[in-house]
Coordinates of C-alpha atoms in Angstrom, one line a residue:
M1 CA 80.0 -98.1 -49.0
G2 CA 77.3 -96.7 -51.2
K3 CA 77.7 -95.1 -54.6
K4 CA 77.6 -91.3 -55.3
I5 CA 74.9 -90.6 -57.9
L6 CA 74.2 -87.2 -59.5
V7 CA 71.0 -86.5 -61.3
V8 CA 70.8 -83.4 -63.5
G9 CA 67.2 -82.1 -63.8
G10 CA 64.0 -82.9 -62.0
V11 CA 60.4 -83.1 -63.2
A12 CA 59.2 -86.4 -64.7
G13 CA 62.6 -88.1 -65.7
G14 CA 64.9 -86.9 -62.9
A15 CA 62.4 -87.0 -60.0
S16 CA 61.3 -90.5 -60.9
T17 CA 65.0 -91.6 -61.1
V18 CA 65.9 -90.4 -57.7
A19 CA 62.8 -91.8 -56.0
R20 CA 63.3 -95.2 -57.6
L21 CA 67.1 -95.1 -56.8
R22 CA 66.4 -94.5 -53.1
R23 CA 63.7 -97.2 -52.9
L24 CA 66.3 -99.7 -54.3
D25 CA 69.4 -98.4 -52.4
E26 CA 69.2 -96.9 -49.0
N27 CA 73.0 -96.3 -48.7
S28 CA 74.1 -94.4 -51.8
E29 CA 74.6 -90.6 -51.8
I30 CA 72.1 -89.1 -54.3
I31 CA 72.2 -85.4 -55.3
L32 CA 69.5 -83.9 -57.6
F33 CA 70.4 -80.6 -59.3
E34 CA 67.6 -78.4 -60.6
R35 CA 68.3 -75.1 -62.4
D36 CA 64.9 -73.6 -61.2
E37 CA 63.2 -73.7 -57.8
Y38 CA 60.8 -76.5 -58.7
I39 CA 62.0 -80.1 -58.9
S40 CA 58.8 -82.0 -59.6
F41 CA 55.7 -80.3 -61.0
A42 CA 52.7 -81.3 -63.1
N43 CA 53.8 -79.6 -66.3
C44 CA 50.9 -81.1 -68.3
G45 CA 48.6 -79.2 -65.9
L46 CA 50.1 -75.8 -66.4
P47 CA 47.6 -74.6 -69.1
Y48 CA 44.7 -75.6 -66.9
Y49 CA 45.9 -73.6 -63.9
I50 CA 46.1 -70.5 -66.2
G51 CA 42.6 -71.3 -67.3
E52 CA 41.5 -71.7 -63.7
T53 CA 40.2 -75.2 -64.1
I54 CA 42.9 -76.1 -61.6
K55 CA 42.3 -73.6 -58.8
E56 CA 45.2 -74.1 -56.4
R57 CA 48.8 -73.5 -57.5
E58 CA 50.1 -75.9 -54.9
N59 CA 48.3 -78.7 -56.6
L60 CA 50.8 -78.5 -59.4
L61 CA 53.7 -79.2 -57.1
V62 CA 54.2 -83.0 -57.0
Q63 CA 57.3 -83.0 -54.8
T64 CA 59.0 -80.1 -53.1
P65 CA 62.8 -80.1 -52.2
E66 CA 61.7 -80.5 -48.5
S67 CA 59.3 -83.4 -49.1
M68 CA 61.9 -85.1 -51.4
H69 CA 64.6 -84.8 -48.7
H70 CA 62.4 -86.0 -45.9
R71 CA 60.9 -89.0 -47.6
F72 CA 63.8 -90.1 -49.8
N73 CA 66.8 -88.6 -48.2
I74 CA 67.8 -86.9 -51.4
D75 CA 70.2 -83.9 -51.4
V76 CA 68.2 -81.5 -53.5
R77 CA 70.0 -78.5 -54.8
I78 CA 67.7 -76.0 -56.5
N79 CA 68.8 -72.9 -58.4
S80 CA 71.8 -75.0 -59.3
E81 CA 72.7 -75.4 -63.0
V82 CA 75.1 -78.0 -64.3
I83 CA 77.1 -76.1 -66.9
S84 CA 79.7 -78.7 -68.0
I85 CA 80.8 -82.4 -67.6
D86 CA 84.3 -83.8 -67.5
V87 CA 83.8 -87.5 -68.2
S88 CA 87.4 -88.4 -67.8
K89 CA 87.6 -87.0 -64.2
K90 CA 84.0 -87.9 -63.5
I91 CA 83.2 -84.3 -62.4
V92 CA 80.4 -81.9 -63.2
K93 CA 80.7 -78.1 -62.8
V94 CA 77.8 -76.4 -61.1
K95 CA 76.7 -72.8 -61.2
S96 CA 74.7 -72.2 -58.0
K97 CA 72.7 -69.1 -56.9
D98 CA 73.9 -69.6 -53.3
K99 CA 77.3 -71.2 -53.6
G100 CA 78.7 -69.7 -56.8
N101 CA 80.6 -72.1 -59.1
Y102 CA 81.9 -75.4 -57.8
E103 CA 82.6 -79.0 -58.9
E104 CA 81.0 -82.3 -57.8
N105 CA 82.4 -85.7 -58.5
Y106 CA 80.3 -88.8 -59.2
D107 CA 80.2 -92.6 -59.6
Y108 CA 77.1 -92.5 -61.7
L109 CA 75.5 -89.6 -63.6
V110 CA 71.9 -89.4 -64.9
L111 CA 71.0 -86.6 -67.3
S112 CA 67.4 -85.4 -67.4
P113 CA 67.8 -81.8 -68.7
G114 CA 64.5 -81.8 -70.6
A115 CA 63.7 -79.7 -73.6
K116 CA 63.2 -75.9 -74.0
A117 CA 60.8 -74.0 -76.1
I118 CA 62.0 -73.1 -79.6
K119 CA 62.4 -69.3 -80.1
P120 CA 63.2 -68.5 -83.7
N121 CA 65.5 -65.6 -84.5
I122 CA 62.9 -63.3 -85.9
E123 CA 62.3 -59.6 -85.5
G124 CA 60.7 -58.6 -82.2
I125 CA 60.9 -62.1 -80.6
N126 CA 62.3 -60.8 -77.3
S127 CA 59.3 -58.7 -76.5
N128 CA 58.1 -58.9 -72.9
R129 CA 54.6 -59.7 -74.2
I130 CA 55.8 -63.0 -75.8
F131 CA 55.8 -66.0 -73.5
T132 CA 56.7 -69.7 -73.7
L133 CA 55.2 -72.3 -71.3
R134 CA 57.7 -74.7 -69.8
N135 CA 57.8 -74.4 -66.1
I136 CA 56.2 -72.8 -63.0
P137 CA 57.8 -69.3 -63.4
D138 CA 56.5 -69.2 -67.0
T139 CA 53.1 -70.1 -65.7
D140 CA 53.1 -67.5 -63.0
S141 CA 54.2 -64.8 -65.5
I142 CA 51.4 -65.7 -68.0
K143 CA 48.7 -66.0 -65.3
S144 CA 49.6 -62.7 -63.6
L145 CA 49.2 -60.9 -67.0
V146 CA 45.9 -62.7 -67.9
D147 CA 44.5 -61.8 -64.5
K148 CA 44.8 -58.1 -65.4
E149 CA 41.5 -56.5 -66.4
D150 CA 43.0 -54.7 -69.5
V151 CA 44.3 -57.9 -71.0
N152 CA 41.6 -59.0 -73.5
S153 CA 43.3 -60.8 -76.4
A154 CA 46.0 -63.3 -77.2
V155 CA 47.7 -64.9 -80.2
V156 CA 48.9 -68.5 -79.8
I157 CA 51.7 -69.4 -82.2
G158 CA 51.7 -73.2 -82.9
G159 CA 48.9 -75.8 -83.0
G160 CA 50.6 -78.6 -81.1
Y161 CA 49.3 -79.9 -77.8
V162 CA 50.5 -77.0 -75.7
G163 CA 49.2 -74.4 -78.3
V164 CA 45.8 -75.9 -78.5
E165 CA 45.5 -76.3 -74.7
M166 CA 46.6 -72.7 -74.2
A167 CA 44.2 -71.4 -76.8
E168 CA 41.3 -73.2 -75.0
N169 CA 42.3 -72.1 -71.6
L170 CA 42.8 -68.5 -72.6
K171 CA 39.4 -68.5 -74.3
E172 CA 37.9 -70.0 -71.1
R173 CA 39.3 -66.9 -69.3
G174 CA 37.4 -64.6 -71.6
L175 CA 40.1 -63.6 -74.0
K176 CA 39.8 -63.2 -77.7
V177 CA 42.1 -65.9 -79.0
T178 CA 43.8 -66.4 -82.4
L179 CA 45.6 -69.7 -83.0
V180 CA 48.2 -69.6 -85.8
E181 CA 49.7 -72.7 -87.3
A182 CA 52.3 -72.7 -90.1
A183 CA 51.4 -76.3 -91.2
P184 CA 48.2 -77.1 -93.1
H185 CA 46.7 -78.5 -89.9
I186 CA 47.1 -78.5 -86.1
L187 CA 48.0 -81.5 -83.9
A188 CA 50.7 -83.3 -86.0
P189 CA 50.1 -86.8 -84.4
F190 CA 46.7 -86.9 -86.2
D191 CA 46.0 -87.3 -89.9
T192 CA 43.9 -84.7 -91.8
D193 CA 40.7 -86.7 -91.8
I194 CA 40.7 -86.9 -88.0
V195 CA 42.1 -83.5 -87.1
I196 CA 39.6 -81.5 -89.1
T197 CA 37.0 -82.3 -86.5
A198 CA 39.2 -80.8 -83.8
E199 CA 39.6 -77.6 -85.9
K200 CA 35.9 -77.3 -86.3
E201 CA 35.5 -77.6 -82.5
L202 CA 38.0 -74.7 -81.9
I203 CA 36.1 -72.5 -84.3
K204 CA 32.7 -73.5 -82.9
N205 CA 34.1 -72.3 -79.5
G206 CA 35.2 -68.9 -80.9
I207 CA 38.9 -69.5 -81.6
D208 CA 40.1 -67.7 -84.7
L209 CA 42.1 -70.3 -86.5
I210 CA 44.7 -69.5 -89.1
L211 CA 46.3 -72.5 -90.9
G212 CA 49.2 -72.6 -93.4
D213 CA 50.6 -69.3 -92.3
G214 CA 53.7 -68.7 -90.2
V215 CA 55.0 -65.7 -88.2
K216 CA 57.3 -63.2 -90.0
S217 CA 57.9 -60.7 -87.1
F218 CA 56.6 -59.0 -84.0
K219 CA 56.4 -55.3 -83.1
D220 CA 55.6 -53.8 -79.7
T221 CA 53.3 -50.8 -79.6
D222 CA 52.4 -48.6 -76.6
H223 CA 49.5 -50.8 -75.6
N224 CA 49.9 -54.2 -77.2
I225 CA 51.9 -56.3 -79.6
E226 CA 51.5 -56.6 -83.4
V227 CA 52.0 -60.0 -85.0
F228 CA 52.9 -60.0 -88.7
L229 CA 52.3 -63.3 -90.6
N230 CA 54.0 -64.5 -93.9
S231 CA 50.7 -63.6 -95.7
N232 CA 51.1 -60.0 -94.5
T233 CA 48.2 -60.5 -92.2
K234 CA 48.5 -58.3 -89.0
I235 CA 47.0 -59.3 -85.7
N236 CA 47.0 -57.1 -82.6
A237 CA 47.1 -58.8 -79.2
D238 CA 47.8 -58.1 -75.5
L239 CA 50.1 -61.2 -75.3
V240 CA 51.6 -63.9 -77.4
I241 CA 52.1 -67.6 -76.5
L242 CA 54.9 -69.1 -78.5
A243 CA 54.3 -72.9 -78.7
I244 CA 56.0 -74.0 -81.9
G245 CA 57.8 -76.9 -80.4
V246 CA 60.8 -77.8 -78.2
T247 CA 64.4 -78.6 -78.6
P248 CA 66.6 -80.7 -76.3
D249 CA 68.3 -78.6 -73.6
T250 CA 71.7 -80.1 -74.1
N251 CA 74.2 -77.3 -74.9
F252 CA 76.1 -78.0 -71.7
I253 CA 76.8 -81.5 -72.9
K254 CA 78.2 -80.7 -76.4
D255 CA 81.9 -80.8 -75.6
S256 CA 81.8 -83.6 -73.1
G257 CA 82.2 -86.6 -75.4
I258 CA 78.7 -87.8 -74.8
K259 CA 77.2 -88.6 -78.2
L260 CA 74.3 -86.4 -79.5
G261 CA 71.9 -86.9 -82.4
A262 CA 71.5 -84.6 -85.4
R263 CA 69.1 -82.4 -83.5
G264 CA 71.0 -82.3 -80.2
H265 CA 69.3 -85.2 -78.5
I266 CA 71.4 -87.5 -76.2
L267 CA 71.9 -91.0 -77.7
V268 CA 71.2 -93.9 -75.4
N269 CA 70.8 -97.7 -75.6
N270 CA 67.8 -99.7 -74.3
K271 CA 69.2 -99.5 -70.8
M272 CA 69.2 -95.7 -71.0
E273 CA 73.1 -95.7 -71.1
T274 CA 75.0 -93.1 -73.1
N275 CA 78.2 -94.0 -74.9
I276 CA 80.1 -93.0 -71.7
E277 CA 80.3 -95.6 -69.0
N278 CA 78.2 -94.9 -65.9
I279 CA 76.4 -92.0 -67.6
Y280 CA 72.6 -92.4 -68.3
A281 CA 70.0 -90.1 -69.8
V282 CA 66.2 -90.0 -69.7
G283 CA 63.3 -87.8 -70.7
D284 CA 62.6 -85.2 -73.4
A285 CA 66.4 -84.7 -74.1
I286 CA 67.0 -88.2 -75.5
E287 CA 66.4 -90.0 -78.8
V288 CA 64.1 -93.0 -78.4
V289 CA 63.3 -95.9 -80.6
D290 CA 59.8 -95.7 -82.2
F291 CA 58.1 -98.9 -80.9
V292 CA 56.2 -99.4 -84.2
N293 CA 58.7 -98.5 -87.0
K294 CA 61.9 -99.1 -85.0
Q295 CA 63.5 -95.9 -86.2
N296 CA 65.2 -93.4 -83.8
T297 CA 63.0 -90.4 -83.1
A298 CA 62.2 -87.9 -80.3
I299 CA 58.8 -88.1 -78.5
P300 CA 58.7 -85.7 -75.5
L301 CA 56.0 -87.2 -73.3
A302 CA 55.6 -87.5 -69.5
G303 CA 54.7 -91.2 -69.3
P304 CA 57.8 -92.4 -71.2
A305 CA 60.0 -90.0 -69.2
N306 CA 58.8 -91.5 -65.9
K307 CA 59.4 -95.1 -67.2
Q308 CA 62.9 -94.2 -68.5
G309 CA 63.8 -92.7 -65.1
R310 CA 62.7 -95.9 -63.4
I311 CA 64.8 -98.1 -65.9
A312 CA 67.9 -96.0 -65.4
A313 CA 67.6 -96.3 -61.7
D314 CA 67.1 -100.1 -62.1
N315 CA 70.3 -100.5 -64.1
I316 CA 72.4 -98.4 -61.8
S317 CA 71.2 -100.7 -59.0
G318 CA 72.0 -103.8 -61.0
L319 CA 68.5 -104.9 -62.0
N320 CA 69.0 -105.1 -65.7
S321 CA 65.8 -103.4 -67.0
I322 CA 65.3 -102.4 -70.6
Y323 CA 63.2 -99.8 -72.4
K324 CA 61.4 -101.2 -75.4
G325 CA 60.6 -98.0 -77.2
T326 CA 57.9 -95.3 -77.3
Q327 CA 54.6 -95.6 -79.0
G328 CA 53.6 -91.9 -78.7
T329 CA 50.3 -92.7 -77.1
S330 CA 48.7 -89.3 -76.3
I331 CA 45.4 -87.6 -75.7
I332 CA 44.1 -84.0 -75.7
K333 CA 40.9 -82.2 -74.6
I334 CA 39.6 -79.7 -77.1
F335 CA 36.7 -78.0 -75.4
D336 CA 34.0 -80.7 -75.4
L337 CA 35.9 -83.0 -77.7
T338 CA 38.6 -85.6 -76.9
A339 CA 41.2 -86.7 -79.4
A340 CA 43.7 -89.6 -78.8
S341 CA 46.3 -91.4 -80.9
T342 CA 48.8 -94.3 -80.5
G343 CA 51.4 -95.7 -82.8
N344 CA 52.2 -94.3 -86.3
N345 CA 50.0 -92.1 -88.4
E346 CA 49.7 -92.2 -92.2
R347 CA 52.1 -89.3 -92.6
T348 CA 54.9 -91.1 -90.7
L349 CA 54.3 -94.4 -92.5
K350 CA 54.4 -92.7 -95.9
R351 CA 57.6 -90.9 -95.1
L352 CA 59.2 -94.2 -94.2
N353 CA 57.7 -96.0 -97.2
I354 CA 56.0 -98.6 -94.9
P355 CA 53.0 -100.2 -96.6
Y356 CA 49.7 -100.0 -94.7
K357 CA 46.0 -100.2 -94.9
V358 CA 43.4 -98.0 -93.3
I359 CA 39.8 -98.4 -92.1
T360 CA 37.6 -95.7 -90.4
I361 CA 34.4 -96.3 -88.5
H362 CA 31.9 -93.9 -86.9
P363 CA 30.2 -95.8 -84.0
V364 CA 28.6 -94.2 -81.0
S365 CA 30.1 -94.1 -77.5
H366 CA 27.7 -96.6 -76.0
A367 CA 24.5 -98.5 -77.0
S368 CA 22.5 -96.2 -79.2
Y369 CA 19.2 -97.0 -77.5
Y370 CA 20.6 -95.8 -74.1
P371 CA 20.3 -92.0 -73.6
G372 CA 23.4 -89.9 -74.2
A373 CA 25.1 -92.0 -76.9
L374 CA 27.6 -89.6 -78.7
P375 CA 29.4 -89.9 -82.0
L376 CA 32.9 -91.3 -82.1
T377 CA 35.3 -91.7 -85.0
L378 CA 37.9 -94.4 -84.8
K379 CA 40.7 -94.9 -87.4
L380 CA 42.8 -98.1 -87.5
I381 CA 46.0 -98.5 -89.5
F382 CA 47.5 -101.9 -90.1
N383 CA 49.6 -103.9 -92.5
D384 CA 49.0 -106.8 -94.8
E385 CA 49.8 -109.3 -92.1
G386 CA 47.2 -107.7 -89.8
K387 CA 49.7 -106.2 -87.4
I388 CA 48.3 -103.0 -85.9
L389 CA 50.5 -99.9 -86.7
G390 CA 48.5 -97.1 -85.2
A391 CA 45.1 -95.8 -84.2
Q392 CA 43.4 -92.4 -83.9
A393 CA 40.1 -91.5 -82.4
I394 CA 38.0 -88.3 -81.8
G395 CA 34.7 -87.8 -80.2
Y396 CA 32.8 -86.7 -77.1
D397 CA 32.9 -89.8 -74.9
G398 CA 34.8 -93.1 -74.7
V399 CA 37.7 -92.0 -76.8
D400 CA 40.4 -92.7 -74.2
K401 CA 39.4 -96.3 -73.4
R402 CA 39.3 -97.3 -77.1
V403 CA 42.7 -95.9 -77.9
D404 CA 44.1 -97.3 -74.6
V405 CA 42.9 -100.8 -75.5
I406 CA 44.5 -100.6 -79.0
A407 CA 47.7 -99.1 -77.5
A408 CA 47.9 -102.2 -75.2
A409 CA 47.3 -104.5 -78.2
I410 CA 50.1 -102.8 -80.1
R411 CA 52.4 -103.1 -77.1
F412 CA 51.8 -106.9 -77.0
G413 CA 52.2 -107.3 -80.8
G414 CA 48.5 -107.7 -81.4
S415 CA 46.7 -108.1 -84.7
V416 CA 43.4 -106.9 -86.0
S417 CA 42.1 -110.4 -85.4
D418 CA 43.0 -110.0 -81.7
L419 CA 40.8 -106.9 -81.6
T420 CA 37.8 -108.9 -82.8
E421 CA 38.4 -111.4 -80.0
L422 CA 38.8 -108.9 -77.1
E423 CA 36.1 -109.3 -74.4
L424 CA 35.5 -105.8 -73.2
C425 CA 33.1 -104.4 -70.6
Y426 CA 29.6 -104.1 -71.9
A427 CA 26.4 -102.7 -70.4
P428 CA 24.2 -100.2 -72.4
P429 CA 25.4 -97.1 -70.5
F430 CA 29.1 -97.8 -71.2
S431 CA 29.5 -99.6 -74.6
S432 CA 27.8 -101.9 -77.1
A433 CA 27.8 -105.7 -77.3
K434 CA 30.2 -105.2 -80.2
D435 CA 32.6 -102.5 -78.8
P436 CA 34.0 -100.0 -81.3
V437 CA 37.4 -101.7 -80.8
N438 CA 35.8 -105.0 -81.9
M439 CA 34.1 -103.3 -84.8
A440 CA 37.3 -101.8 -86.0
G441 CA 38.8 -105.3 -85.9
F442 CA 35.9 -106.8 -87.8
V443 CA 36.1 -104.2 -90.6
A444 CA 39.9 -104.6 -90.9
E445 CA 39.6 -108.4 -90.9
N446 CA 37.0 -108.1 -93.7
V447 CA 39.6 -106.1 -95.7
L448 CA 42.4 -108.5 -95.1
T449 CA 40.3 -111.6 -96.0
G450 CA 39.1 -110.0 -99.2
K451 CA 35.4 -109.8 -98.2
T452 CA 35.5 -106.1 -99.1
E453 CA 38.0 -103.7 -100.8
V454 CA 38.1 -100.2 -99.3
I455 CA 39.4 -96.9 -100.5
T456 CA 39.9 -93.9 -98.3
P457 CA 38.3 -90.5 -99.1
E458 CA 41.8 -89.1 -99.9
E459 CA 42.5 -92.0 -102.3
Y460 CA 39.1 -91.5 -104.0
L461 CA 39.9 -87.9 -104.6
N462 CA 43.1 -88.9 -106.5
Y463 CA 41.6 -91.9 -108.1
N464 CA 41.3 -92.3 -111.9
K465 CA 37.5 -92.2 -112.2
G466 CA 37.4 -92.8 -116.0
D467 CA 35.8 -96.3 -115.9
T468 CA 34.0 -96.1 -112.6
I469 CA 30.5 -95.6 -111.4
L470 CA 30.1 -93.7 -108.1
L471 CA 27.2 -95.2 -106.1
D472 CA 25.5 -93.7 -103.1
V473 CA 23.6 -96.5 -101.2
R474 CA 22.0 -94.2 -98.6
S475 CA 18.3 -93.2 -98.5
D476 CA 16.8 -90.7 -100.9
I477 CA 16.5 -88.1 -98.1
E478 CA 20.2 -88.5 -97.1
F479 CA 21.2 -88.2 -100.7
S480 CA 19.2 -85.0 -101.3
N481 CA 20.8 -83.4 -98.1
G482 CA 24.3 -83.9 -99.5
H483 CA 26.3 -86.3 -101.6
I484 CA 29.5 -86.6 -103.6
K485 CA 29.2 -84.9 -107.0
G486 CA 28.3 -87.3 -109.8
A487 CA 26.9 -90.1 -107.6
L488 CA 24.1 -92.4 -108.6
N489 CA 21.7 -93.0 -105.7
I490 CA 20.4 -96.6 -105.2
P491 CA 19.5 -97.3 -101.5
V492 CA 21.0 -100.5 -100.3
D493 CA 17.6 -102.0 -99.5
N494 CA 16.6 -101.6 -103.2
L495 CA 20.0 -102.7 -104.6
R496 CA 19.2 -106.3 -105.5
E497 CA 16.2 -105.4 -107.7
R498 CA 18.0 -102.5 -109.4
L499 CA 21.3 -104.3 -110.3
E500 CA 20.5 -104.0 -114.0
E501 CA 21.0 -100.2 -113.7
L502 CA 24.7 -100.8 -113.1
D503 CA 27.4 -101.7 -115.8
K504 CA 29.5 -104.8 -114.9
N505 CA 32.2 -103.5 -117.2
K506 CA 32.8 -100.6 -114.9
E507 CA 34.3 -100.5 -111.4
I508 CA 31.8 -99.4 -108.8
I509 CA 33.0 -97.1 -106.0
E510 CA 30.2 -96.9 -103.4
Y511 CA 29.6 -95.3 -100.1
C512 CA 27.0 -94.9 -97.4
Q513 CA 27.0 -92.5 -94.4
V514 CA 29.6 -94.2 -92.2
G515 CA 30.6 -97.4 -94.0
L516 CA 28.3 -100.2 -92.6
R517 CA 25.6 -100.1 -95.3
G518 CA 28.4 -99.7 -97.8
Y519 CA 29.9 -103.0 -96.7
V520 CA 26.5 -104.7 -97.1
A521 CA 26.3 -103.2 -100.6
S522 CA 29.8 -104.3 -101.5
R523 CA 28.9 -107.9 -100.5
I524 CA 25.8 -107.8 -102.6
L525 CA 27.6 -106.4 -105.6
S526 CA 30.7 -108.5 -105.4
Q527 CA 28.7 -111.7 -105.2
N528 CA 26.7 -110.6 -108.3
G529 CA 29.8 -110.3 -110.4
F530 CA 30.6 -106.6 -109.9
K531 CA 34.1 -105.1 -109.2
V532 CA 33.5 -102.8 -106.2
K533 CA 35.3 -100.6 -103.7
N534 CA 33.7 -99.2 -100.5
I535 CA 34.8 -95.7 -99.3
T536 CA 35.8 -96.3 -95.7
G537 CA 34.3 -93.9 -93.3
G538 CA 31.6 -93.1 -95.9
Y539 CA 30.1 -89.8 -96.6
K540 CA 30.8 -88.6 -93.1
S541 CA 34.6 -88.8 -93.6
T542 CA 34.5 -87.6 -97.2
S543 CA 32.4 -84.5 -96.5
N544 CA 34.6 -83.6 -93.6
L545 CA 37.5 -83.1 -95.9
N546 CA 35.9 -80.0 -97.5
F547 CA 36.3 -78.0 -94.3
V548 CA 38.1 -74.6 -94.7
P549 CA 38.6 -72.7 -91.5
K550 CA 37.0 -69.2 -91.3
K551 CA 37.4 -66.7 -88.5
S552 CA 34.7 -67.3 -85.9
E553 CA 33.0 -63.9 -86.5
E554 CA 32.5 -64.8 -90.2
N555 CA 30.5 -67.9 -89.3
N556 CA 27.3 -66.2 -88.2
H557 CA 25.2 -66.0 -91.4
N558 CA 22.0 -67.9 -91.9
S559 CA 21.4 -68.1 -95.6
E560 CA 21.1 -71.7 -96.9
K561 CA 22.9 -72.5 -100.1
V562 CA 24.1 -75.5 -102.1
I563 CA 27.9 -75.8 -102.1
V564 CA 30.1 -77.9 -104.4
D565 CA 33.5 -78.2 -102.9
Q566 CA 36.0 -78.3 -105.8
D567 CA 38.5 -80.4 -104.0
T568 CA 36.3 -83.1 -102.5
Q569 CA 33.4 -82.8 -105.0
V570 CA 31.0 -82.9 -102.1
V571 CA 27.6 -81.4 -102.8
K572 CA 26.3 -80.0 -99.5
R573 CA 23.2 -78.1 -98.5
E574 CA 24.3 -76.2 -95.5
V575 CA 24.0 -73.0 -93.5
D576 CA 26.9 -70.6 -94.4

């Protein structure tokens, strides 16, 4: 006789669990409870349906209750919310739209309740013009409003993945969009030096971007909603998207005896088992182990949720599978740009006091002599032993494959030397003979073997410059178009014959445009008895740091002027 298995919640975690369970076990009774009507939908595609890139609503529905029943013989019960669990009696209490309240017993229980959008307790938060985006009904509500002719403006609160995707898609629908982020920058998985490029792309495409400013209150008017920020800025809009993060939807578990973490996430082991025998948990509601730093954390992503569901099903079926942790590999489209990351960023490593090194390169997406090569920035983070801790990339083409390759290297315990040895696809339309991944490995290996010493732009800004010479090794024309304040210009091709202009008693900090000529210069200087550091990422990375977001309508002047940014000390000749 088969087992009786209850699964609470569908979408990525729950739906993958029941499908795998049935493939492994034809005889068990499997019941899937879903509070809403939709058990398995493409929640990552919801913003793109609102933006009408995805045209057909039906394309969002991965499995319907009917298809799940016919193919997998699952007893799917929609509009059925599990409201409590009695672990001693092995019973759940269900609140059903059709059947009222009833109890269901189980042999095994899998919890996949997901996470819900955070709604802070501030004035005006319950306005019917404020929306969160978590499921199909949310999507329908937002799209029906956006489809109306008199809806012309929106404020998106929160610059995470959902917030940025919603801002882009609402702009694509012709709305005037303001994106508000309380933190200094959007997209927390990315470090400042990378994410600034994404912020520029938003502004270039007409998004009004407000950083470092949170919401104080909302107020409905006769025709729209007023959003008041902590800075006392007031924004009027026809609708507000609240996307400030998610919290685990685990209130119904709190008195059950199932252990929860400090923020309400379900605690599980590497078999997805909770502390209660025969109860498993998967998806956005659980704490996971960070694959890189081995600390417990929460990383709500669809890919890991699917894998966790499969592993829970395996263990219920006696296959003894384990989950080895979450890397947080993720990617986002920002109009024409792509940004991707994997592993830990600098912010996380600093918080955990984990030592690391950084290099940044600015290659192009494929061979530069083949038409259509586009700029790409790739940042690699690693430790003194050469172990890869994380990577971030941003650009217009080829971002995904570079980060995917490095994500695979991290998963298999790879080092920066492994990156140099990878044999990757090459033909001029697709890559270069030395792929950007190889290049990142070469540069990192040069740092580890002492062939060059690098300093990041942020480190340079905070560096004691008392006994240093700042050297710009680019061409005269490049230097005149913009440089770091106080730099001496000696082009790398003239460096050997002009060494006498430099003081060997002072440390030389030098840079080029993206880092390559800087490396050549550092080798010349170090072999001639100079102490030298090369700014990784060069002038391109350093000048990026002086970006201050302005509202889009303020960026339409044409007067050229020379700007000295007081923070980065970058001298720029630019159109303001």
